[in-house]
Amino acid sequence: MSEPKEIALMERIASLCKRRGFIFQSSEIYGGINGFWDYGPMGAELKRNVKEAWWQAMTRQREDVVGLEATIIMAPEIWRASGHVDTFSDPMCDCLLTRKRFRADQIEPQSGTVYHFGGARNRESGQTLGEPYSVMLMTGKPAESARKTAQAYYSLRGLGLPEMVELTGETTERVEGTTRFNPENGSLLTEPRPFNLMFKTYVGPVESTENTAYLRPETAQAIFAQFKNVLETSRQKVPFGIAQMGKAFRNEVTPRNYTFRSREFEQMELEFFIQPDEVVEAIHGRVAMAPETGHPGDPQPDWGWQAWHRYWVEERVRFYEGIGLDRASMGFHHQTREELAHYARACVDILFKFPFSKKNDRGEVAGDELEGIAARSDFDLSQHQRFSGKPMGVFDEALRVAWGKLPKDRQEKLRQNYLDHRKNYLQKSGVGAEESMRQAAADADGLARGQYIPHVIEPSAGVDRLILALLTKAYTEITATNDDGKTETRVVMKFHPRIAPIKVCVLPLLKNKPELVRKAREVRERLLPLMNVFYDEAGSIGRRYARQDEAGTPFCVTIDFDTLGEKPELAETVTVRHRDDGSQERIQIHQLADFLSAKIR
């Protein structure tokens, strides 16, 4: 009985988002376009606040991360190097009856009876069609339902009206756990085939193969392509990171779950470049490991990839906690060896428990992915070095000096480890065994000269998924009985003040008292340079409070007659109402800006 309730909750959240101006369907007046969403006045502010919080935490508050803003369209060779042209695809299949498209890996296994038909003929004309077709029925459904579906299929293939179609060669078969049939109508699906998710376009006046380009499916590749330029101009040294926010586009086969899986979305990505473990050991004599639980603390010079990976997982969790998502609402998925890309050493997905998230066998909600933190080895820079012919390695004087002081057996051990890694990468990238050995040996010899290709830790988050998580977490229904004894349910959006679209609403107690209105506008002008302030004088004070609760405004400031000196001891004070519990307190106007700024931070 829990599933309908959860679906209804998601529908109520979507309804609120439209009603309060958070999210609208794109091109709605023309019927909408699937997989695209627009952010209204409240949503635009919320999204801007989230991105600003991420940028502040990832770049401005760190000395070891710098920013980048790259173009959406880049040289198509970048996407060949990254593997997106050849491998960035989902298995896709179509319904033979309706032509509706499905992702093959998202079709739930079904069990039932399959009705096979060898063909069909038109009763009047005698025209025949020997094309086989199948329909699956769930247990309990009448056989006539399968026959009607088959008649509709053969009718579409030129055998006249469905009622004139006579089926031939009918047989039945019991099947368990099949994914070969449309779960909506039972029709047979086409065989799965790869469907590239990149949007294709053309650069220049001619639509030709040589002018083909792609809308970027991720923001990360620009960081790798610009790595050397950023390194040389930012005065950074490895370890350091490059961060970028921006639009990305994926031609999803089946956009779903509101804004969770869209065709146009924004990403917040960091590529944090680190020394290979062999370099760390050569310089510092050891490679430090981090505990598998808890934050490992401030970065240390002897950290290897495992410690850095653990560090960034915990840093990202801290960020989410700092904008209103607690650990109880999150989950963690450590990808198995079978799930990992061939070049990755580890990947942890940070999950959020959405209303549509499925339950496991124990009835627990695991959640759906907000962000992945991957240890990607040196794959990305190596690929761009191989495809572009431009060197992507770095020189480290500390490595060159330290290497010369190592005993020969230690040098050989570290060299061999580095060689094995490089050879493995090259062979899995399609380079022949002999050439792989030659290139890997040359790369390993570079250690003695202080040269290596950095490895990377990649925290990659989706802005739109995070916005949806924040909306879900903030959505709170409060049921209370009013003065007339009537039970009412109202919505309060309990956003963390840091990311709330409106920080404070200023309200005169009455709009028909010029002195109250004048003072309220003065207070608004004081606060406006420091935070997003809304002014509201329409309706009863209770109704105005309720409107701001639904918009997620954490504080309301009311100017009343005491503010004007009706009670001399309260002159030049205002009432500050707190959204989450409805409590109120009097604050001096000259203290108000500092009071609210501290609460928001």
XYZ file of N, CA, C and O in Angstrom, residues 445-518:
296
model
N 60.390 5.140 -17.657
C 61.724 5.750 -17.597
C 61.643 7.242 -17.281
O 62.613 7.830 -16.775
N 60.491 7.853 -17.571
C 60.323 9.274 -17.295
C 60.329 9.597 -15.803
O 60.589 10.747 -15.419
N 60.057 8.615 -14.930
C 60.070 8.865 -13.491
C 61.429 9.384 -13.029
O 61.513 10.274 -12.176
N 62.484 8.823 -13.584
C 63.831 9.247 -13.192
C 64.102 10.701 -13.573
O 64.947 11.359 -12.958
N 63.373 11.200 -14.563
C 63.538 12.593 -14.983
C 62.506 13.512 -14.321
O 62.401 14.680 -14.665
N 61.715 12.948 -13.390
C 60.711 13.741 -12.690
C 59.436 13.945 -13.480
O 58.704 14.906 -13.233
N 59.125 13.034 -14.417
C 57.959 13.212 -15.281
C 56.932 12.097 -15.046
O 57.298 10.924 -14.851
N 55.667 12.473 -15.076
C 54.583 11.495 -14.937
C 53.281 12.125 -15.426
O 53.173 13.351 -15.574
N 52.279 11.276 -15.667
C 50.934 11.750 -16.007
C 50.088 11.685 -14.730
O 49.974 10.627 -14.111
N 49.502 12.813 -14.306
C 48.732 12.808 -13.062
C 47.521 11.877 -13.127
O 46.936 11.648 -14.196
N 47.152 11.349 -11.972
C 45.894 10.634 -11.821
C 44.839 11.646 -11.379
O 45.144 12.796 -11.072
N 43.579 11.228 -11.345
C 42.516 12.176 -11.049
C 41.438 11.546 -10.174
O 41.118 10.362 -10.313
N 40.933 12.343 -9.236
C 39.731 12.010 -8.473
C 38.633 12.938 -8.973
O 38.828 14.157 -9.046
N 37.480 12.380 -9.321
C 36.418 13.166 -9.955
C 35.125 13.125 -9.150
O 34.382 12.154 -9.222
N 34.813 14.168 -8.379
C 33.455 14.326 -7.847
C 32.574 15.000 -8.903
O 32.869 16.117 -9.336
N 31.501 14.325 -9.323
C 30.648 14.834 -10.393
C 29.203 14.822 -9.914
O 28.632 13.755 -9.652
N 28.595 16.011 -9.818
C 27.240 16.136 -9.273
C 26.312 16.774 -10.294
O 26.734 17.599 -11.116
N 25.035 16.417 -10.219
C 24.020 17.021 -11.066
C 23.266 18.100 -10.307
O 22.722 17.845 -9.236
N 23.255 19.316 -10.863
C 22.572 20.426 -10.191
C 21.083 20.148 -10.075
O 20.474 20.314 -9.018
N 20.468 19.700 -11.160
C 19.018 19.518 -11.181
C 18.579 18.400 -10.237
O 17.536 18.512 -9.591
N 19.359 17.345 -10.157
C 19.040 16.285 -9.206
C 19.152 16.799 -7.770
O 18.350 16.437 -6.904
N 20.152 17.635 -7.526
C 20.314 18.193 -6.185
C 19.153 19.128 -5.853
O 18.638 19.114 -4.725
N 18.715 19.934 -6.818
C 17.564 20.801 -6.586
C 16.348 19.962 -6.232
O 15.592 20.278 -5.299
N 16.134 18.860 -6.956
C 14.997 17.988 -6.677
C 15.110 17.366 -5.287
O 14.113 17.250 -4.564
N 16.317 16.991 -4.893
C 16.525 16.439 -3.549
C 16.213 17.485 -2.483
O 15.572 17.186 -1.462
N 16.654 18.719 -2.699
C 16.406 19.791 -1.728
C 14.919 20.111 -1.635
O 14.398 20.370 -0.547
N 14.232 20.110 -2.773
C 12.790 20.335 -2.764
C 12.078 19.220 -1.999
O 11.168 19.476 -1.202
N 12.501 17.978 -2.236
C 11.893 16.836 -1.559
C 12.134 16.890 -0.058
O 11.231 16.655 0.747
N 13.375 17.190 0.319
C 13.722 17.244 1.739
C 12.991 18.382 2.438
O 12.575 18.249 3.605
N 12.841 19.510 1.756
C 12.223 20.682 2.381
C 10.711 20.548 2.514
O 10.111 21.124 3.428
N 10.103 19.768 1.616
C 8.637 19.684 1.556
C 8.083 19.075 2.844
O 8.371 17.939 3.198
N 7.280 19.864 3.558
C 6.716 19.431 4.840
C 5.239 19.791 4.874
O 4.872 20.946 4.614
N 4.403 18.824 5.172
C 2.965 19.069 5.307
C 2.612 19.137 6.790
O 2.956 18.232 7.557
N 1.938 20.201 7.171
C 1.544 20.406 8.567
C 0.027 20.463 8.640
O -0.615 21.278 7.967
N -0.552 19.570 9.432
C -2.003 19.526 9.614
C -2.349 20.109 10.966
O -1.775 19.722 11.990
N -3.273 21.062 10.961
C -3.667 21.731 12.205
C -5.145 22.075 12.145
O -5.766 22.104 11.069
N -5.725 22.323 13.315
C -7.131 22.715 13.425
C -7.211 24.214 13.657
O -6.565 24.753 14.568
N -7.988 24.916 12.830
C -8.087 26.368 12.955
C -9.100 26.755 14.029
O -9.698 25.903 14.700
N -9.331 28.059 14.185
C -10.219 28.564 15.229
C -11.653 28.101 15.041
O -12.439 28.062 16.004
N -12.037 27.775 13.820
C -13.398 27.315 13.548
C -13.554 25.803 13.726
O -14.614 25.250 13.451
N -12.460 25.138 14.167
C -12.515 23.696 14.358
C -12.331 22.895 13.089
O -12.528 21.680 13.072
N -11.933 23.558 12.025
C -11.741 22.891 10.738
C -10.282 22.469 10.586
O -9.364 23.250 10.859
N -10.057 21.224 10.164
C -8.702 20.705 9.980
C -8.174 21.112 8.609
O -8.841 20.899 7.589
N -6.987 21.703 8.602
C -6.374 22.155 7.358
C -4.946 21.641 7.270
O -4.258 21.488 8.285
N -4.526 21.374 6.054
C -3.140 20.964 5.803
C -2.450 22.037 4.976
O -2.970 22.454 3.939
N -1.328 22.498 5.472
C -0.573 23.504 4.726
C 0.851 22.997 4.508
O 1.324 22.099 5.195
N 1.519 23.595 3.535
C 2.869 23.174 3.159
C 3.881 24.202 3.632
O 3.686 25.412 3.460
N 4.935 23.723 4.253
C 6.076 24.563 4.624
C 7.305 23.986 3.934
O 7.595 22.794 4.064
N 8.015 24.816 3.182
C 9.249 24.393 2.528
C 10.416 24.759 3.439
O 10.821 25.924 3.510
N 10.969 23.774 4.129
C 11.994 24.032 5.140
C 13.403 23.987 4.535
O 14.234 23.134 4.873
N 13.669 24.922 3.622
C 15.007 25.039 3.049
C 15.996 25.523 4.103
O 15.644 26.305 4.997
N 17.243 25.055 3.966
C 18.308 25.659 4.755
C 18.409 27.131 4.350
O 18.329 27.460 3.157
N 18.570 28.052 5.320
C 18.631 29.481 4.968
C 19.673 29.821 3.914
O 19.495 30.769 3.148
N 20.771 29.053 3.845
C 21.824 29.358 2.872
C 21.319 29.291 1.444
O 21.798 30.029 0.577
N 20.381 28.372 1.184
C 19.977 28.163 -0.208
C 18.518 28.569 -0.457
O 18.027 28.427 -1.583
N 17.806 29.062 0.560
C 16.418 29.489 0.373
C 16.344 30.586 -0.694
O 17.159 31.502 -0.701
N 15.356 30.524 -1.595
C 15.267 31.539 -2.666
C 15.127 32.958 -2.123
O 15.793 33.870 -2.581
N 14.234 33.132 -1.166
C 14.063 34.420 -0.496
C 14.551 34.259 0.933
O 14.151 33.326 1.632
N 15.420 35.148 1.378
C 15.966 35.031 2.728
C 15.027 35.622 3.783
O 14.899 35.085 4.878
N 14.406 36.738 3.443
C 13.551 37.413 4.414
C 12.442 38.158 3.686
O 12.641 38.700 2.593
N 11.260 38.143 4.305
C 10.139 38.910 3.783
C 9.827 40.019 4.779
O 9.716 39.776 5.991
N 9.699 41.235 4.296
C 9.381 42.387 5.135
C 7.907 42.736 4.944
O 7.440 42.904 3.804
N 7.162 42.854 6.057
C 5.722 43.052 5.985
C 5.273 44.170 6.923
O 5.554 44.103 8.133
N 4.594 45.179 6.422
C 3.922 46.116 7.336
C 2.673 45.433 7.882
O 2.004 44.685 7.165
N 2.355 45.667 9.145
C 1.201 45.000 9.742
C -0.076 45.317 8.979
O -0.904 44.419 8.734
N -0.221 46.562 8.560
C -1.389 46.983 7.793
C -0.921 47.820 6.601
O -0.036 48.666 6.745
N -1.538 47.618 5.435
C -1.091 48.367 4.256
C -1.770 49.728 4.135
O -1.342 50.561 3.332
N -2.827 49.951 4.920
C -3.530 51.224 4.832
C -3.043 52.243 5.857
O -3.689 53.255 6.113
N -1.903 51.969 6.489
C -1.277 52.903 7.414
C 0.053 53.361 6.796
O 1.050 52.635 6.832
N 0.078 54.550 6.217
C 1.275 55.024 5.497
C 2.541 54.987 6.335
O 3.626 54.688 5.815
N 2.425 55.257 7.627
C 3.618 55.279 8.460
C 4.225 53.874 8.606
O 5.444 53.715 8.661
N 3.348 52.831 8.662
C 3.855 51.451 8.718
C 4.507 51.060 7.399
O 5.571 50.430 7.366
N 3.850 51.406 6.290
C 4.378 51.071 4.963
C 5.719 51.758 4.735
O 6.680 51.154 4.241
N 5.796 53.036 5.114
C 7.039 53.784 4.921
C 8.191 53.154 5.711
O 9.301 52.984 5.205
